[in-house]
Amino acid sequence: VNTRKNPSITQKIPITRLFCECELYAPANYDSDPEMKKVMEIFNKQTQQRFEEYDERIKTTRQKCKDQCDKDIKKIILRDKIEKKLTEKLGVLQTDITTEDIPTCFCEKSVADKTEKVCLQCGYGLGSVAPSVGLIGSLSVNVWKTGAFLAAAEKGTEAGIEAAIQGIKTEFVLNKLGGVGLEKLFTAKTFNKNTFFVQKILEEYYTMCKNGTVQDSIFDLFVTKYPDKEHMVIKSITASANNIALKAGNAAKTTEAAEIALANTASYNLYLSIAYSVIAIVVIVFVMFIIYLILRYRRKKKMKKKLQYIKLLEE
């Protein structure tokens, strides 16, 4: 049996440190190294610069704090003096004056002052508009009303002419008089003239008598009713013609009256709307004027207190 042990192949090398390596980091060598000197100089400069910036910030902050403290102290001292003066002179002035009434700056305008000015300007503007609305509105309605009356007269004339044409066609069964169509024959000046009706119808009757065509027309009824009585035939024809003219005139008047009534109703509603508009404007102006007076009274009262306070400070 072989019990022999083999020795280790790798031999243990002891860690050793030479004396020359220690000399590299010796203080004398470390301080005399150029690169280390340069690094140390840069570090010292940066550190010094940061300390200087920090000192400047500290000085600025301390100065701001000192200025603010001085301002606060001055305000406190001034308010104490004012309260002391007010306490001493309070018997001379109104008893409701407080430190809130101390004037700060007269050039500053409050919301109340701006509202007062706006109310005054709006009151002037609307106050000048209200009469214009009433005047212009009334004139416009009058012009429209005149035009409506003219249109009503035209519609009445058209209705009268239509009634005259229908009366001739119904009563005498004629579409023409003297060879002229009824639509061209009757105008605004002739549709209700009984003499015009009588003249044209009798001319048509005489023409038919002359031509011997009476038997083929409505006039044959008048001739048959009054045989051998020419004057009665003419009288009957005249009465019928007058009746047609009267009905045409009445139709024109009725239509015109109805149109005028509609125009009057519409104009009344327009006048009413204008009146309501003017009343609304007047009410708005009145309310703004009241607000202006209230704000003006309050402003004067406040200014009076401020003037009293200023007078007190001057004393």
CSV table of C-alpha atoms in Angstrom, one decimal:
chain,number,residue,atom,x,y,z
A,1,VAL,CA,0.0,0.0,0.0
A,2,ASN,CA,1.4,3.3,-1.1
A,3,THR,CA,0.5,6.0,1.5
A,4,ARG,CA,2.8,8.7,0.1
A,5,LYS,CA,1.2,12.2,-0.1
A,6,ASN,CA,1.9,14.4,-3.1
A,7,PRO,CA,3.0,17.9,-2.3
A,8,SER,CA,1.0,21.0,-3.5
A,9,ILE,CA,1.9,22.1,-7.0
A,10,THR,CA,1.1,25.9,-6.5
A,11,GLN,CA,3.3,27.4,-3.9
A,12,LYS,CA,2.0,30.1,-1.6
A,13,ILE,CA,3.6,33.5,-2.4
A,14,PRO,CA,3.5,35.9,0.6
A,15,ILE,CA,2.2,39.5,0.1
A,16,THR,CA,4.9,41.9,0.5
A,17,ARG,CA,5.0,45.7,0.3
A,18,LEU,CA,8.1,47.5,-0.8
A,19,PHE,CA,9.3,50.6,1.0
A,20,CYS,CA,9.5,52.4,-2.3
A,21,GLU,CA,5.7,52.3,-2.8
A,22,CYS,CA,5.1,53.9,0.5
A,23,GLU,CA,7.4,56.7,-0.4
A,24,LEU,CA,5.1,57.7,-3.3
A,25,TYR,CA,2.4,58.8,-0.9
A,26,ALA,CA,4.5,60.5,1.6
A,27,PRO,CA,3.5,64.1,2.4
A,28,ALA,CA,6.6,65.5,0.9
A,29,ASN,CA,6.1,63.8,-2.4
A,30,TYR,CA,2.4,64.4,-2.4
A,31,ASP,CA,2.7,68.2,-1.9
A,32,SER,CA,5.4,68.6,-4.5
A,33,ASP,CA,3.5,66.8,-7.2
A,34,PRO,CA,2.5,69.3,-10.0
A,35,GLU,CA,-0.7,67.6,-11.0
A,36,MET,CA,-1.8,67.4,-7.4
A,37,LYS,CA,-1.0,71.0,-6.9
A,38,LYS,CA,-3.1,72.0,-9.9
A,39,VAL,CA,-6.1,69.9,-8.7
A,40,MET,CA,-5.8,71.4,-5.2
A,41,GLU,CA,-5.7,75.0,-6.6
A,42,ILE,CA,-8.8,74.4,-8.7
A,43,PHE,CA,-10.6,72.9,-5.8
A,44,ASN,CA,-9.7,75.8,-3.5
A,45,LYS,CA,-10.8,78.4,-6.1
A,46,GLN,CA,-14.2,76.7,-6.7
A,47,THR,CA,-14.8,76.4,-2.9
A,48,GLN,CA,-13.9,80.0,-2.4
A,49,GLN,CA,-16.2,81.1,-5.2
A,50,ARG,CA,-19.1,79.1,-3.7
A,51,PHE,CA,-18.5,80.6,-0.3
A,52,GLU,CA,-18.5,84.1,-1.8
A,53,GLU,CA,-21.8,83.5,-3.7
A,54,TYR,CA,-23.3,82.1,-0.5
A,55,ASP,CA,-22.3,85.2,1.4
A,56,GLU,CA,-23.8,87.5,-1.2
A,57,ARG,CA,-27.1,85.6,-1.1
A,58,ILE,CA,-27.1,85.8,2.7
A,59,LYS,CA,-26.4,89.6,2.6
A,60,THR,CA,-29.2,90.2,0.0
A,61,THR,CA,-31.7,88.1,2.0
A,62,ARG,CA,-30.8,89.9,5.3
A,63,GLN,CA,-31.1,93.3,3.6
A,64,LYS,CA,-34.6,92.4,2.3
A,65,CYS,CA,-35.7,91.2,5.6
A,66,LYS,CA,-34.3,94.3,7.3
A,67,ASP,CA,-36.1,96.6,4.8
A,68,GLN,CA,-39.4,94.7,5.3
A,69,CYS,CA,-39.0,94.9,9.1
A,70,ASP,CA,-38.3,98.6,8.8
A,71,LYS,CA,-41.4,99.2,6.7
A,72,ASP,CA,-43.6,97.1,9.1
A,73,ILE,CA,-42.2,99.0,12.1
A,74,LYS,CA,-42.9,102.4,10.4
A,75,LYS,CA,-46.5,101.3,9.6
A,76,ILE,CA,-47.0,100.2,13.2
A,77,ILE,CA,-45.6,103.4,14.6
A,78,LEU,CA,-47.7,105.5,12.1
A,79,ARG,CA,-50.9,103.6,13.0
A,80,ASP,CA,-50.2,104.0,16.7
A,81,LYS,CA,-49.7,107.7,16.2
A,82,ILE,CA,-52.9,108.0,14.2
A,83,GLU,CA,-54.9,106.0,16.7
A,84,LYS,CA,-53.5,108.2,19.5
A,85,LYS,CA,-54.4,111.4,17.6
A,86,LEU,CA,-57.9,110.1,16.8
A,87,THR,CA,-58.4,109.2,20.4
A,88,GLU,CA,-57.4,112.7,21.5
A,89,LYS,CA,-59.4,114.5,18.9
A,90,LEU,CA,-62.4,112.2,18.7
A,91,GLY,CA,-64.6,114.6,20.5
A,92,VAL,CA,-64.3,117.2,17.7
A,93,LEU,CA,-65.1,114.8,14.8
A,94,GLN,CA,-67.9,112.3,14.2
A,95,THR,CA,-67.8,109.3,16.5
A,96,ASP,CA,-68.1,106.8,13.6
A,97,ILE,CA,-64.6,107.5,12.1
A,98,THR,CA,-62.3,104.5,12.3
A,99,THR,CA,-58.9,103.7,10.9
A,100,GLU,CA,-60.6,102.2,7.8
A,101,ASP,CA,-61.5,105.8,6.8
A,102,ILE,CA,-57.8,106.7,6.3
A,103,PRO,CA,-57.4,107.8,2.7
A,104,THR,CA,-54.9,105.8,0.8
A,105,CYS,CA,-54.9,107.3,-2.7
A,106,PHE,CA,-57.5,109.5,-4.3
A,107,CYS,CA,-56.6,108.5,-7.8
A,108,GLU,CA,-57.8,104.9,-7.1
A,109,LYS,CA,-61.4,104.5,-8.1
A,110,SER,CA,-63.6,101.9,-6.3
A,111,VAL,CA,-66.3,99.8,-7.8
A,112,ALA,CA,-68.9,102.1,-6.4
A,113,ASP,CA,-67.3,105.1,-8.1
A,114,LYS,CA,-67.2,103.3,-11.4
A,115,THR,CA,-70.8,102.1,-11.0
A,116,GLU,CA,-71.9,105.7,-10.3
A,117,LYS,CA,-70.2,106.9,-13.4
A,118,VAL,CA,-71.7,104.1,-15.5
A,119,CYS,CA,-75.2,104.8,-14.1
A,120,LEU,CA,-74.9,108.5,-14.9
A,121,GLN,CA,-73.7,107.9,-18.5
A,122,CYS,CA,-76.4,105.3,-19.1
A,123,GLY,CA,-79.0,107.6,-17.7
A,124,TYR,CA,-77.9,110.4,-20.0
A,125,GLY,CA,-77.9,108.1,-23.0
A,126,LEU,CA,-81.2,106.4,-22.4
A,127,GLY,CA,-82.8,109.7,-21.4
A,128,SER,CA,-81.9,111.2,-24.7
A,129,VAL,CA,-83.0,108.0,-26.5
A,130,ALA,CA,-86.5,107.9,-25.0
A,131,PRO,CA,-87.9,111.1,-26.7
A,132,SER,CA,-86.3,110.0,-30.0
A,133,VAL,CA,-88.0,106.6,-29.8
A,134,GLY,CA,-91.3,108.3,-29.1
A,135,LEU,CA,-91.0,110.9,-31.8
A,136,ILE,CA,-89.5,108.6,-34.5
A,137,GLY,CA,-91.8,105.8,-33.6
A,138,SER,CA,-94.9,108.0,-33.9
A,139,LEU,CA,-93.8,109.5,-37.2
A,140,SER,CA,-93.1,106.0,-38.6
A,141,VAL,CA,-96.5,104.8,-37.5
A,142,ASN,CA,-98.2,107.8,-39.0
A,143,VAL,CA,-96.4,107.3,-42.3
A,144,TRP,CA,-97.4,103.6,-42.3
A,145,LYS,CA,-100.9,104.5,-41.3
A,146,THR,CA,-101.2,106.9,-44.3
A,147,GLY,CA,-100.0,104.2,-46.6
A,148,ALA,CA,-102.4,101.7,-45.1
A,149,PHE,CA,-105.3,104.1,-45.7
A,150,LEU,CA,-104.3,104.5,-49.3
A,151,ALA,CA,-104.1,100.8,-49.7
A,152,ALA,CA,-107.5,100.5,-48.1
A,153,ALA,CA,-108.9,103.0,-50.6
A,154,GLU,CA,-107.4,101.0,-53.5
A,155,LYS,CA,-108.9,97.8,-52.2
A,156,GLY,CA,-112.3,99.5,-51.8
A,157,THR,CA,-112.1,100.8,-55.4
A,158,GLU,CA,-111.2,97.3,-56.7
A,159,ALA,CA,-114.2,95.8,-54.7
A,160,GLY,CA,-116.5,98.5,-56.1
A,161,ILE,CA,-115.4,97.9,-59.7
A,162,GLU,CA,-115.9,94.1,-59.2
A,163,ALA,CA,-119.4,94.7,-57.8
A,164,ALA,CA,-120.3,97.0,-60.7
A,165,ILE,CA,-119.1,94.4,-63.3
A,166,GLN,CA,-121.0,91.6,-61.5
A,167,GLY,CA,-124.1,93.8,-61.3
A,168,ILE,CA,-124.1,94.5,-65.1
A,169,LYS,CA,-123.6,90.8,-65.9
A,170,THR,CA,-126.3,89.7,-63.5
A,171,GLU,CA,-128.9,92.4,-64.1
A,172,PHE,CA,-128.5,93.0,-67.9
A,173,VAL,CA,-126.5,89.9,-69.0
A,174,LEU,CA,-124.0,92.1,-70.8
A,175,ASN,CA,-120.2,91.6,-71.1
A,176,LYS,CA,-119.6,94.8,-73.1
A,177,LEU,CA,-121.1,98.3,-73.3
A,178,GLY,CA,-120.6,100.2,-76.5
A,179,GLY,CA,-118.2,97.5,-77.7
A,180,VAL,CA,-115.8,98.0,-74.7
A,181,GLY,CA,-115.2,95.3,-72.1
A,182,LEU,CA,-116.5,96.0,-68.7
A,183,GLU,CA,-113.1,95.6,-67.1
A,184,LYS,CA,-111.8,98.4,-69.2
A,185,LEU,CA,-114.9,100.5,-69.0
A,186,PHE,CA,-115.2,101.0,-65.2
A,187,THR,CA,-112.5,102.9,-63.4
A,188,ALA,CA,-112.0,104.5,-60.0
A,189,LYS,CA,-113.8,107.6,-61.2
A,190,THR,CA,-116.8,105.9,-62.9
A,191,PHE,CA,-117.6,102.7,-61.0
A,192,ASN,CA,-120.1,104.4,-58.6
A,193,LYS,CA,-121.4,107.1,-60.9
A,194,ASN,CA,-125.1,106.4,-61.6
A,195,THR,CA,-125.2,108.8,-64.5
A,196,PHE,CA,-122.4,106.9,-66.2
A,197,PHE,CA,-124.2,103.7,-65.7
A,198,VAL,CA,-127.5,105.0,-67.1
A,199,GLN,CA,-125.8,106.7,-70.1
A,200,LYS,CA,-123.9,103.5,-71.1
A,201,ILE,CA,-126.8,101.1,-70.6
A,202,LEU,CA,-129.3,103.3,-72.5
A,203,GLU,CA,-126.8,103.7,-75.3
A,204,GLU,CA,-126.5,100.0,-75.5
A,205,TYR,CA,-130.4,99.7,-75.5
A,206,TYR,CA,-130.8,102.3,-78.3
A,207,THR,CA,-128.1,100.5,-80.3
A,208,MET,CA,-129.9,97.2,-80.0
A,209,CYS,CA,-133.2,98.9,-80.9
A,210,LYS,CA,-131.6,100.3,-84.0
A,211,ASN,CA,-130.0,97.0,-85.0
A,212,GLY,CA,-133.2,95.1,-84.1
A,213,THR,CA,-131.5,92.8,-81.6
A,214,VAL,CA,-133.5,93.8,-78.6
A,215,GLN,CA,-135.5,90.5,-78.7
A,216,ASP,CA,-132.2,88.6,-78.2
A,217,SER,CA,-131.3,90.5,-75.1
A,218,ILE,CA,-132.5,91.1,-71.5
A,219,PHE,CA,-134.0,94.4,-72.6
A,220,ASP,CA,-136.9,92.4,-74.3
A,221,LEU,CA,-138.2,91.7,-70.8
A,222,PHE,CA,-138.6,95.5,-70.1
A,223,VAL,CA,-140.2,96.0,-73.5
A,224,THR,CA,-142.6,93.1,-72.9
A,225,LYS,CA,-143.5,94.3,-69.5
A,226,TYR,CA,-144.3,97.8,-70.7
A,227,PRO,CA,-145.6,97.5,-74.3
A,228,ASP,CA,-145.9,100.8,-76.2
A,229,LYS,CA,-144.6,102.6,-73.1
A,230,GLU,CA,-141.1,103.7,-74.0
A,231,HIS,CA,-140.7,106.1,-71.1
A,232,MET,CA,-141.5,103.3,-68.6
A,233,VAL,CA,-138.9,101.0,-70.2
A,234,ILE,CA,-136.3,103.8,-69.9
A,235,LYS,CA,-137.4,104.5,-66.4
A,236,SER,CA,-137.1,100.8,-65.4
A,237,ILE,CA,-133.7,100.5,-67.0
A,238,THR,CA,-132.5,103.7,-65.3
A,239,ALA,CA,-133.7,102.4,-61.9
A,240,SER,CA,-131.8,99.2,-62.4
A,241,ALA,CA,-128.7,101.0,-63.5
A,242,ASN,CA,-128.9,103.3,-60.4
A,243,ASN,CA,-129.3,100.3,-58.2
A,244,ILE,CA,-126.1,98.7,-59.6
A,245,ALA,CA,-124.1,101.9,-59.1
A,246,LEU,CA,-125.4,102.2,-55.5
A,247,LYS,CA,-124.4,98.6,-54.7
A,248,ALA,CA,-121.0,99.2,-56.2
A,249,GLY,CA,-120.5,102.3,-54.1
A,250,ASN,CA,-121.6,100.5,-51.0
A,251,ALA,CA,-119.3,97.5,-51.7
A,252,ALA,CA,-116.3,99.9,-52.1
A,253,LYS,CA,-117.2,101.8,-48.8
A,254,THR,CA,-117.6,98.5,-46.9
A,255,THR,CA,-114.3,97.1,-48.1
A,256,GLU,CA,-112.5,100.4,-47.4
A,257,ALA,CA,-114.0,100.7,-43.9
A,258,ALA,CA,-112.9,97.1,-43.1
A,259,GLU,CA,-109.4,97.8,-44.3
A,260,ILE,CA,-109.2,101.0,-42.4
A,261,ALA,CA,-110.4,99.3,-39.2
A,262,LEU,CA,-107.6,96.7,-39.6
A,263,ALA,CA,-105.1,99.5,-40.1
A,264,ASN,CA,-106.4,101.4,-37.1
A,265,THR,CA,-106.1,98.3,-34.9
A,266,ALA,CA,-102.6,97.6,-36.2
A,267,SER,CA,-101.5,101.2,-35.6
A,268,TYR,CA,-103.0,101.2,-32.1
A,269,ASN,CA,-100.9,98.1,-31.3
A,270,LEU,CA,-97.9,99.8,-32.7
A,271,TYR,CA,-98.6,103.0,-30.6
A,272,LEU,CA,-99.0,100.8,-27.6
A,273,SER,CA,-95.7,99.0,-28.2
A,274,ILE,CA,-93.9,102.3,-28.6
A,275,ALA,CA,-95.5,103.6,-25.4
A,276,TYR,CA,-94.5,100.5,-23.5
A,277,SER,CA,-90.9,100.9,-24.8
A,278,VAL,CA,-90.7,104.5,-23.8
A,279,ILE,CA,-92.2,103.7,-20.4
A,280,ALA,CA,-89.6,100.9,-19.9
A,281,ILE,CA,-86.8,103.2,-20.9
A,282,VAL,CA,-88.0,105.9,-18.5
A,283,VAL,CA,-88.3,103.4,-15.7
A,284,ILE,CA,-84.7,102.2,-16.4
A,285,VAL,CA,-83.4,105.8,-16.4
A,286,PHE,CA,-85.3,106.5,-13.2
A,287,VAL,CA,-83.8,103.4,-11.4
A,288,MET,CA,-80.3,104.3,-12.7
A,289,PHE,CA,-80.7,107.9,-11.4
A,290,ILE,CA,-81.8,106.6,-8.0
A,291,ILE,CA,-78.7,104.3,-7.9
A,292,TYR,CA,-76.5,107.3,-9.0
A,293,LEU,CA,-78.0,109.5,-6.2
A,294,ILE,CA,-77.4,106.8,-3.6
A,295,LEU,CA,-73.8,106.1,-4.6
A,296,ARG,CA,-73.2,109.9,-4.9
A,297,TYR,CA,-74.5,110.4,-1.4
A,298,ARG,CA,-72.3,107.6,0.0
A,299,ARG,CA,-69.3,108.9,-1.8
A,300,LYS,CA,-69.8,112.4,-0.5
A,301,LYS,CA,-70.2,111.1,3.0
A,302,LYS,CA,-67.0,109.1,2.7
A,303,MET,CA,-65.1,112.1,1.2
A,304,LYS,CA,-66.4,114.3,4.1
A,305,LYS,CA,-64.9,111.8,6.6
A,306,LYS,CA,-61.6,111.7,4.7
A,307,LEU,CA,-61.4,115.5,4.5
A,308,GLN,CA,-62.1,115.7,8.3
A,309,TYR,CA,-59.3,113.2,8.9
A,310,ILE,CA,-56.9,115.1,6.6
A,311,LYS,CA,-57.7,118.4,8.4
A,312,LEU,CA,-57.0,116.6,11.7
A,313,LEU,CA,-53.6,115.4,10.5
A,314,GLU,CA,-52.7,118.9,9.3
A,315,GLU,CA,-53.5,120.3,12.8
